[in-house]
XYZ file of C-alpha atoms in Angstrom:
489
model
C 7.842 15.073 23.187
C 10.991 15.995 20.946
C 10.013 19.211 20.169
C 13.632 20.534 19.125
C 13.798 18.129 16.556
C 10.314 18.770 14.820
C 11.394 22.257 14.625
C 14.683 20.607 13.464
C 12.207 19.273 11.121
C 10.693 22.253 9.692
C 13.598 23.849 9.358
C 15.147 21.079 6.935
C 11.974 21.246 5.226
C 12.281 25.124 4.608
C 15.425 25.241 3.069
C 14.343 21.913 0.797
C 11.799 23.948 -0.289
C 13.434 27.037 -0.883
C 16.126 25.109 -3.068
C 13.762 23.377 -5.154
C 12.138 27.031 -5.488
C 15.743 27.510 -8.073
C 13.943 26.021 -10.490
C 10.744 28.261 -11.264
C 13.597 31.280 -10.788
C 15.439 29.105 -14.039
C 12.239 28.933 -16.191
C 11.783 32.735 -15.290
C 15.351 33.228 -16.353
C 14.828 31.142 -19.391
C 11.529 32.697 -20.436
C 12.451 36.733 -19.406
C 9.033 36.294 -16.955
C 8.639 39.228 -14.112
C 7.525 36.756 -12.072
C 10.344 35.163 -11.415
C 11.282 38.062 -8.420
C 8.489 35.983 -6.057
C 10.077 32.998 -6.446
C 13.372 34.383 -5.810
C 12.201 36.297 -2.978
C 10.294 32.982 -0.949
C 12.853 31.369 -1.721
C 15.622 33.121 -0.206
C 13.426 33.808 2.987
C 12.588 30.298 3.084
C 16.324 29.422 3.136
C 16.809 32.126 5.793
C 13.975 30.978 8.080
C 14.989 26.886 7.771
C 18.632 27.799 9.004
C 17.214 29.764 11.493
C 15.294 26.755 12.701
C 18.103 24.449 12.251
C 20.952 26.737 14.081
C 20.565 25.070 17.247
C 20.676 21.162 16.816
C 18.472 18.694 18.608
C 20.292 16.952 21.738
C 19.447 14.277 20.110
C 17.691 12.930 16.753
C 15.637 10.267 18.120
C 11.975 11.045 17.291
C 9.034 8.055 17.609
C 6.079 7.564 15.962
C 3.732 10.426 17.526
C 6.598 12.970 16.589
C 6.937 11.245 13.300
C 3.345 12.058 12.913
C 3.454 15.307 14.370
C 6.465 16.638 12.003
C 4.775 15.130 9.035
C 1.540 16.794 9.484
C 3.400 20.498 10.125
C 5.726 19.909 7.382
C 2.919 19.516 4.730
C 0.917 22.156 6.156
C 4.519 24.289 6.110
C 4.951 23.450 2.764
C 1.664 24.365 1.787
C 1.418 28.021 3.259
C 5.246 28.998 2.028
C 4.823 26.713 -1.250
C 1.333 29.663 -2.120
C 3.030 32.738 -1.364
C 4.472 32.991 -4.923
C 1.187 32.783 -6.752
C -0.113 35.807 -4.343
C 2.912 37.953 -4.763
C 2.352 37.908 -8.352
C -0.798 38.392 -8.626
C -1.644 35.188 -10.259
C -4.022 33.839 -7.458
C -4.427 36.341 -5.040
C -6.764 35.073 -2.507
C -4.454 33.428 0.417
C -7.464 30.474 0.394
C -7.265 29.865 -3.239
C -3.466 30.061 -3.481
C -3.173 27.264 -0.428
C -5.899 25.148 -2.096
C -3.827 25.620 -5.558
C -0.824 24.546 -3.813
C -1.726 21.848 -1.199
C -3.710 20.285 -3.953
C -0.256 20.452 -6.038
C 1.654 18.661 -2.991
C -0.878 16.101 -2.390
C -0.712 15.129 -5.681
C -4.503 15.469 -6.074
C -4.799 18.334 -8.873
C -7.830 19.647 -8.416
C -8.046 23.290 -9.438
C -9.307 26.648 -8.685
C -8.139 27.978 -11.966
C -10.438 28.439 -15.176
C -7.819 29.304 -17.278
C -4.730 27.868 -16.416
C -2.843 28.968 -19.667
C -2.884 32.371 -18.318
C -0.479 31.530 -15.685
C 3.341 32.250 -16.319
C 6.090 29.537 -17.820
C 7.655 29.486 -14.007
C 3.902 29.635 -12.010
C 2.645 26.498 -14.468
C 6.391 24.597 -14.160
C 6.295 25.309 -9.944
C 2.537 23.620 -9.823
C 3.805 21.081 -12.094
C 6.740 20.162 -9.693
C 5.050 20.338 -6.456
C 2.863 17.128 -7.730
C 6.766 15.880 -8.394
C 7.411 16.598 -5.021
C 4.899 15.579 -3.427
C 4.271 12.333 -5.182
C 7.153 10.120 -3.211
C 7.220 12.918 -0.465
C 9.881 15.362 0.629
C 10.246 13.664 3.938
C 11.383 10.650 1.900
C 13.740 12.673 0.626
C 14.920 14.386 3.836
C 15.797 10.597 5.513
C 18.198 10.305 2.567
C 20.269 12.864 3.783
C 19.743 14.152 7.436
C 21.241 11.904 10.099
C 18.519 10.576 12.523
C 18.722 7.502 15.157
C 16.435 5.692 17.476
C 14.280 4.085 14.317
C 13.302 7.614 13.818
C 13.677 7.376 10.091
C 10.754 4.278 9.301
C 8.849 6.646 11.860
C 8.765 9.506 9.801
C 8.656 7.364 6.418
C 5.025 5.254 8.499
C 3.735 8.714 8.322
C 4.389 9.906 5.287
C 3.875 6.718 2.887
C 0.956 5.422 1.375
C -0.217 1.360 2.380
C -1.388 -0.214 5.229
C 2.381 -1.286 6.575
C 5.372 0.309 5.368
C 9.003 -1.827 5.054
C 12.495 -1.652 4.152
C 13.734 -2.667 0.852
C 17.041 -2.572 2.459
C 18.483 -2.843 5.827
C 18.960 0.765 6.207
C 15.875 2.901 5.952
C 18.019 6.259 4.528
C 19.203 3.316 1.603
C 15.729 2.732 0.718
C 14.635 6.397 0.521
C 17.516 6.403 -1.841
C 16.464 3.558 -4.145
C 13.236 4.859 -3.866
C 14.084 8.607 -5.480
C 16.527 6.217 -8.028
C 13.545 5.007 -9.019
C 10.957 7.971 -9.048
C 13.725 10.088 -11.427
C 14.426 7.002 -13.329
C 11.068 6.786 -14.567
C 10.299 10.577 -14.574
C 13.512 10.724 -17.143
C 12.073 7.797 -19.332
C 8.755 8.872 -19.643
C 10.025 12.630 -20.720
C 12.177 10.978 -23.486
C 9.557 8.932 -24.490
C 7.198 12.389 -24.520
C 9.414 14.496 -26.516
C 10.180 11.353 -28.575
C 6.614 11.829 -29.521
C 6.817 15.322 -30.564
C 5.386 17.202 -27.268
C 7.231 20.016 -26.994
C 10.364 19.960 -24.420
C 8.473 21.990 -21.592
C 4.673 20.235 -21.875
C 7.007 17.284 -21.517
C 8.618 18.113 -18.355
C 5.390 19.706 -16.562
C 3.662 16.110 -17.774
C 6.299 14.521 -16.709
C 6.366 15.820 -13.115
C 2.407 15.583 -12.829
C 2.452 12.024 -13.746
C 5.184 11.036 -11.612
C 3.239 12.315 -8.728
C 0.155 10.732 -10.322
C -1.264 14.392 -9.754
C -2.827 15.929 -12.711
C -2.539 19.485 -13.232
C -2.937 20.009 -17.016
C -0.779 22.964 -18.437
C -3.802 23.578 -20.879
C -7.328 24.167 -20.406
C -8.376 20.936 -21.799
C -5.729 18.517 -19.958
C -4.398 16.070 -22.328
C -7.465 16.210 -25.015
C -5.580 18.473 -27.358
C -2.723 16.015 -27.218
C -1.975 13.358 -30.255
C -3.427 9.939 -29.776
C -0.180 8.638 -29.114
C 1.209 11.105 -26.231
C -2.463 9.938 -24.382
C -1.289 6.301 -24.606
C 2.469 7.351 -23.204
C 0.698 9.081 -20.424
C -1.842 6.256 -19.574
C 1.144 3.487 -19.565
C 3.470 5.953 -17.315
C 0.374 6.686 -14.931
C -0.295 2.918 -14.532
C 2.975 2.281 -14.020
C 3.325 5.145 -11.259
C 0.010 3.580 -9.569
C 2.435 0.141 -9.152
C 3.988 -0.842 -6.009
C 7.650 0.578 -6.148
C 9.008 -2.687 -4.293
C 7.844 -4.122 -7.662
C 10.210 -2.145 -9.496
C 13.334 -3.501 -6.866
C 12.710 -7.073 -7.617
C 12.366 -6.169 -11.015
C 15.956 -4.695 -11.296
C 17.243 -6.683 -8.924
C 16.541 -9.778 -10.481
C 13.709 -11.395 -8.279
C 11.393 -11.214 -11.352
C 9.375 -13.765 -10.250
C 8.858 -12.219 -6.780
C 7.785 -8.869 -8.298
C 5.155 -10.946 -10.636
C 4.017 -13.098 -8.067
C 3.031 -9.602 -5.729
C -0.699 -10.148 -5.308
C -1.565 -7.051 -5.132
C -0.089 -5.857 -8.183
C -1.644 -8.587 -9.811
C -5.088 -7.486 -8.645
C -4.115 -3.629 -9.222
C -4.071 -4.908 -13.109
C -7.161 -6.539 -12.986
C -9.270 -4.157 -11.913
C -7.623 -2.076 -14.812
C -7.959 -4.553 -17.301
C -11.941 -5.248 -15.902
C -12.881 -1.221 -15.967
C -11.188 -0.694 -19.205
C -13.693 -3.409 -21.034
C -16.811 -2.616 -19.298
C -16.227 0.873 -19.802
C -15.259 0.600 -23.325
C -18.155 -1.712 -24.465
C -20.434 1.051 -21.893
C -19.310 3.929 -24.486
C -18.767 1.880 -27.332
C -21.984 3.888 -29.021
C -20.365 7.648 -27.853
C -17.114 6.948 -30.016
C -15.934 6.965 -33.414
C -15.022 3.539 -33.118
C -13.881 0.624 -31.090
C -10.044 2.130 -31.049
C -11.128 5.364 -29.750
C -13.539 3.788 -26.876
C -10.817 1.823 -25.997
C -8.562 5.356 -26.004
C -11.016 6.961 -23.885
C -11.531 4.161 -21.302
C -7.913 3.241 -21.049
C -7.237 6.564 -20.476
C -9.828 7.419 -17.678
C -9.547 4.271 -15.824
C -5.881 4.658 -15.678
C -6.268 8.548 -14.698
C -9.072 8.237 -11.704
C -7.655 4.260 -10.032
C -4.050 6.316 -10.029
C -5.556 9.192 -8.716
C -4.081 11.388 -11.621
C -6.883 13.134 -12.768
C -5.745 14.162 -16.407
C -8.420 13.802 -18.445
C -8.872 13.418 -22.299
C -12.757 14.330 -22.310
C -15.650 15.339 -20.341
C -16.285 11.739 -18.822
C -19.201 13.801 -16.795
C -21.523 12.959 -19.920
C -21.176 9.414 -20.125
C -23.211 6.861 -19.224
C -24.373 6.882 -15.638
C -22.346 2.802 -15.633
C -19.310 4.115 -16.455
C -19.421 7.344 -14.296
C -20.435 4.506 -11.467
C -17.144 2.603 -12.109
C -15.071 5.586 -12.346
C -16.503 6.884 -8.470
C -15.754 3.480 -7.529
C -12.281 3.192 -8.731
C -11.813 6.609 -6.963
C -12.103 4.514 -3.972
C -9.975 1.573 -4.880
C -6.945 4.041 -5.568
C -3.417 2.840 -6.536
C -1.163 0.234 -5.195
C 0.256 1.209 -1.719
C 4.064 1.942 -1.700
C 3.436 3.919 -5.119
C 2.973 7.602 -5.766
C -0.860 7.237 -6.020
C -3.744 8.144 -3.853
C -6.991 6.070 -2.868
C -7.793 3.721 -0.162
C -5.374 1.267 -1.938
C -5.256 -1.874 -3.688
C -3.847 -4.047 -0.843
C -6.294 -2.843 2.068
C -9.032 -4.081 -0.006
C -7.588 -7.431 -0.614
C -7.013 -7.492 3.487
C -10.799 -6.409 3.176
C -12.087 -8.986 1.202
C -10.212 -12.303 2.724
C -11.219 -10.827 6.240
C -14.855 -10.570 5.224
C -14.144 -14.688 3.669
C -12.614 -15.835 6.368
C -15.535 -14.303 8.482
C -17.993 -16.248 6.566
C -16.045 -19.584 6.858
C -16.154 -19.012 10.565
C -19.711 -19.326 10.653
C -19.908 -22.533 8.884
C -16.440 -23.767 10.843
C -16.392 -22.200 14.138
C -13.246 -24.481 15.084
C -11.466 -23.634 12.277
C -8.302 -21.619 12.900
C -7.303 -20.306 9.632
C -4.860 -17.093 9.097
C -5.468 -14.759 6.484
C -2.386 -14.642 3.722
C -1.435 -12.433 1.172
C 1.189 -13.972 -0.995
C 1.898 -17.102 1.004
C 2.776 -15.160 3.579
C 0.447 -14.498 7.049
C -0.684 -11.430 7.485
C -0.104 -10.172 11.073
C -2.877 -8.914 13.280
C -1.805 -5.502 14.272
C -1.975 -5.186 10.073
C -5.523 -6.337 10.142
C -6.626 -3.888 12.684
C -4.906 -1.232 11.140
C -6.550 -1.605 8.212
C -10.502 -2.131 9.570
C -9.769 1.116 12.086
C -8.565 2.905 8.760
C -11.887 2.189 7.315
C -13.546 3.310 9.682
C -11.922 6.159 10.174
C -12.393 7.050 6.338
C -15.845 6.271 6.365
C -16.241 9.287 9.334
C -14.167 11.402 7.743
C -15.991 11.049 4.747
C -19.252 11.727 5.873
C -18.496 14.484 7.855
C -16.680 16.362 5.010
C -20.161 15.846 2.892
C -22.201 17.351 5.489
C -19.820 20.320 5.879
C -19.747 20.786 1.755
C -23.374 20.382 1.393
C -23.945 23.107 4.291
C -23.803 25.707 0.714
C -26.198 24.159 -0.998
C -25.025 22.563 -4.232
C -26.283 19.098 -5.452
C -25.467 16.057 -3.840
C -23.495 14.398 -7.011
C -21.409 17.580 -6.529
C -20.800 17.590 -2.872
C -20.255 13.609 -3.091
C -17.907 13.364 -5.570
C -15.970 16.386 -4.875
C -15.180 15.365 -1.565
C -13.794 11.723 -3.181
C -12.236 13.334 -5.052
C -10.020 15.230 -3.325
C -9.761 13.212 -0.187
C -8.358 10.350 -2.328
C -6.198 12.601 -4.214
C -7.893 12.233 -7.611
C -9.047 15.920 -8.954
C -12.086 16.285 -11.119
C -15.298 14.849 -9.777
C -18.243 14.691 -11.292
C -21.120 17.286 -12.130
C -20.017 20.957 -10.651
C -16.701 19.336 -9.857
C -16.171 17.574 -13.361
C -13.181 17.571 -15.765
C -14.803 20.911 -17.310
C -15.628 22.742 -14.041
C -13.271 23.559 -11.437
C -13.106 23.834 -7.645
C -13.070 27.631 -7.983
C -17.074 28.238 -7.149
C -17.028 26.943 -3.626
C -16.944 28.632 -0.703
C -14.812 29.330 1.498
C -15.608 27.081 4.711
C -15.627 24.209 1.982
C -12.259 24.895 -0.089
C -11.085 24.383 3.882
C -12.235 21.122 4.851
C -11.410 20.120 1.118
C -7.629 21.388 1.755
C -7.749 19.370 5.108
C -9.071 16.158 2.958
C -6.760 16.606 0.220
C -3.708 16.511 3.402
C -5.560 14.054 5.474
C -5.597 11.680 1.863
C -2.609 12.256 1.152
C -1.000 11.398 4.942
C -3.375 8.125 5.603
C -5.910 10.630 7.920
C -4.181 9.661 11.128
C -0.832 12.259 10.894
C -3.439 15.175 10.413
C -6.147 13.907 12.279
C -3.401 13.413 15.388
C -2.715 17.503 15.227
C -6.032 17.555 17.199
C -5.896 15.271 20.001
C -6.243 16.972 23.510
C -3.269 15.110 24.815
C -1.018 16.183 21.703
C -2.023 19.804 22.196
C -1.371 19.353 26.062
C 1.880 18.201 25.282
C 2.680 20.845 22.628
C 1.891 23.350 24.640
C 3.116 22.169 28.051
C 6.742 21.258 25.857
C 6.333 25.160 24.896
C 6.132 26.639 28.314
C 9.381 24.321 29.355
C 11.466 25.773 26.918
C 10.962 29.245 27.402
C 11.439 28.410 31.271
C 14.635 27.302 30.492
C-alpha cells in the first residue's frame, strides 16, 4: 500500500481546506463578526499541518484503486473533523457530535440539520455551511486532480471513488482536463444562477449562500423556513437551477461543445426528466385541493419534486402534511436520486435503468432461453463488470439500509421517523418525514444515531464502498503492518 502518498493526500487536502477557510475570514471582515478569529485560527493550523504532511514527497505518485478508496474515505472524514472546529470555537455548536454532523452533512451535500434556529448563526458561520455544500457538491478531490501531479492512472482512481454513477469516464483524454471542465462548468452555472437570483431581487448574500447550496444540490436554508419566505419567482429560479444541477454534467459538454444531439439523445437524462415531469402532475393534481389554486399546486410540486429527486432538500412548505400519495412519491424519489455524473445524491437515475432492462431481459430469458441478447443503454452495450457493479451496489444499499434502521430505532422513535431519516440522509437529501420533516430537525436524536447517520450521510455521498472499505480486516492489516515498516525504517 502507498501509504506516503495518502498522507500526501491529506496533506493537499488540509491546506485546500484551510484556503477555502479565507472566505468565512472575508465575510467576518466584511460584516465586523468576532467570529471570524476561529476561522482564521483553523485555518492557519490547517495550512500548517497539510505542509507538514506534504514536506516529504511520495517516491512516487502512483496510487490504485484501494488507495484511491482509502484516501477518499480519510479525506472526507479529515475534512469533516477540521471543517467543525470553527462552529465549536465559537460557541455556535458546541457539542464536537453536533458540529461534525453540521458539517459532514454540509460536505455531503445532504443538509440535514441540527440547528432550530439557524438565523442565529453569524454572516461567516451561515456563508462557511453554505460553501461546504459548494464544496462538496463536485468534490474537493476533483479539484485536487486538477492541480497535483499524479501517474500510474492514479487520477480516474481517485475520481472512481469520489464520483457519483455506476462507471465513471473521461470527457477528455486527460483525466486532470476533465476535472477542469468539470469545475468550468460547476462555477459557470453557480455564477448564472446568482445573477439570475439577485436579478430577482434576493439580496446579494442570500444569493450567494443559495447559490452554493444549490450547486451542491445540498440544502441548508439561511432562514428558518428555507425558501418559503422567498417570492414566487426566486422558488422557480431555484427549482430550474436544482434540476439542472441533478443533470448529468457530460450533458452540459456536448451541449457546449456542439454534440447537441448526443447530449439529447442521453437516455438517462431523458428518463431523469420524466420522472420529474410524472411526480410533478401526480403530485400537483394529489394537492390540487390543499392550494390556492392550480398555479400554486403546481409551485409547490415543482418545487418539492425537484428538491427531494436532486437530493437538495430546500423546501417551500411543510410537505409532512400532505397527502399520504404524495409523501409516498416524494420517499420514493428519495431513492431514485439525481443523474450520476451530477452534483446530486440518490441511488441514481442510470442504475435504475441498468435495473429495469436487467430485470426485462431476465423475463425474456424465460420465454427464450436461447436468446442471447445484451442489455444497451443508448445504442451502446453495456459491459458486464457494469452490470455487476450495479446489482452488488444494491445489495449492498439494501444492507446498509437496514442495518442503519435497526441501529436508529434502538431509541425508540416511530418507524416513519427512523425510516425516512435514515433515506434521507444516506441519499443525501435532508428533511424526512414526521420527527425528521422540513419543520423538525435532526437535533433530538441521540447520540449513537447522529453517528451512524454521519457514517450514512459519507457512505451516500462516496457510493458506500470507499467508507465501507476503511473496515476490511485486510485493509487494516495492511495499514497497520505499512505503519510498523515505516517507523522501522
Amino acid at each position: 500500500m502507498n501509504r506516503t502518498m495518502i498522507i500526501y493526500i491529506l496533506g493537499c487536502i488540509l491546506k485546500t481546506e484551510g484556503v477555502l477557510m479565507a472566505l468565512p475570514c472575508l465575510v467576518a471582515l466584511i460584516y465586523h463578526e468576532s467570529q471570524g478569529i476561529a476561522y482564521v485560527i483553523v485555518a492557519v493550523l490547517s495550512l500548517i499541518a497539510g505542509m507538514l504532511l506534504t514536506i516529504r514527497k511520495p517516491k512516487d505518485y502512483i496510487i490504485y484503486l484501494k488507495e484511491g478508496c482509502i484516501a477518499t474515505s480519510l479525506s472526507w472524514i479529515l475534512m469533516g473533523i477540521v471543517g467543525s472546529f470553527p462552529f465549536m470555537i465559537t460557541g455556535e455548536i458546541p457539542s464536537f457530535i453536533d458540529a461534525l454532523f453540521e458539517t459532514v452533512s454540509g460536505f455531503t451535500t445532504t443538509g440535514a440539520s441540527i440547528l432550530s434556529d439557524v438565523e442565529s448563526l453569524s454572516h461567516c458561520s451561515i456563508m462557511w455551511r453554505s460553501f461546504t455544500h459548494w464544496i462538496g457538491g463536485m468534490g474537493v478531490l476533483v479539484f485536487i486532480i486538477a492541480i497535483v501531479p499524479l501517474s500510474g492512472g492514479s487520477n480516474i482512481n481517485l475520481m472512481r471513488a469520489e464520483s457519483p454513477g455506476p462507471s465513471v469516464g473521461k470527457l477528455v483524454p486527460k483525466v486532470r482536463h476533465t476535472a477542469r471542465i468539470l469545475y468550468i462548468i460547476y462555477f459557470g452555472l453557480t455564477l448564472l444562477e446568482f445573477i439570475i437570483l439577485v436579478m430577482a431581487k434576493m439580496p446579494v448574500f442570500d444569493a450567494v449562500n443559495t447559490s452554493f447550496a444549490t450547486a451542491g444540490t445540498g440544502g441548508f436554508g439561511i432562514k428558518n423556513d428555507s425558501i418559503g419566505s422567498y417570492s414566487v419567482a426566486i422558488q422557480w429560479i431555484v427549482t430550474i437551477f436544482m434540476i439542472l444541477f441533478g443533470v448529468n454534467f457530460n450533458a452540459y459538454y456536448l451541449l457546449f461543445f456542439g454534440s447537441i444531439k448526443k447530449a439529447l439523445s442521453m437516455e438517462e437524462v431523458r428518463v431523469y426528466f420524466g420522472i420529474i415531469l410524472a411526480a410533478i402532475t401526480a403530485i400537483t393534481i394529489n394537492i390540487y385541493s390543499m392550494c390556492s389554486g392550480v398555479w400554486d399546486a403546481i409551485t409547490k410540486s415543482a418545487f418539492q419534486v425537484g428538491s427531494i429527486i436532486t437530493t437538495t432538500g430546500f423546501s417551500t412548505t411543510d410537505f409532512n402534511l400532505w397527502p399520504q400519495t404524495s409523501k409516498t412519491i416524494l420517499v420514493l424519489l428519495m431513492f431514485v436520486g439525481a443523474c450520476a455524473g451530477s452534483t446530486g445524491g440518490g441511488i441514481k437515475v442510470s442504475r435504475f435503468v441498468i435495473l429495469i432492462k436487467t430485470i426485462i431481459k431476465e423475463l425474456n430469458s424465460y420465454i427464450h432461453p436461447r436468446s442471447v441478447k445484451k442489455i444497451k443503454v443508448e445504442g451502446k452495450p453495456v459491459e458486464h463488470e457494469v452490470i455487476r457493479s450495479v446489482n452488488v451496489y444494491m445489495i449492498t444499499f439494501i444492507l446498509t439500509f437496514v442495518v442503519s434502521v435497526f441501529l436508529v430505532s434502538l431509541e425508540g422513535k416511530d418507524l416513519t421517523t427512523n425510516f425516512t431519516a435514515v433515506a434521507a440522509t444516506i441519499n443525501n437529501i435532508g428533511p424526512g418525514l414526521e420527527l425528521a420533516g422540513p419543520t423538525h430537525n435532526f437535533g433530538h436524536f441521540g447520540i449513537l444515531s447522529k453517528i451512524v447517520i454521519i457514517f450514512d450521510m459519507l457512505a451516500g455521498r462516496l457510493e458506500l464502498f470507499p467508507m465501507l472499505l476503511l473496515f476490511h480486516p485486510v485493509v487494516i492489516k495492511e495499514m497497520l503492518a505499512d505503519k510498523r515498516k515505516y517507523r522501522v525504517k
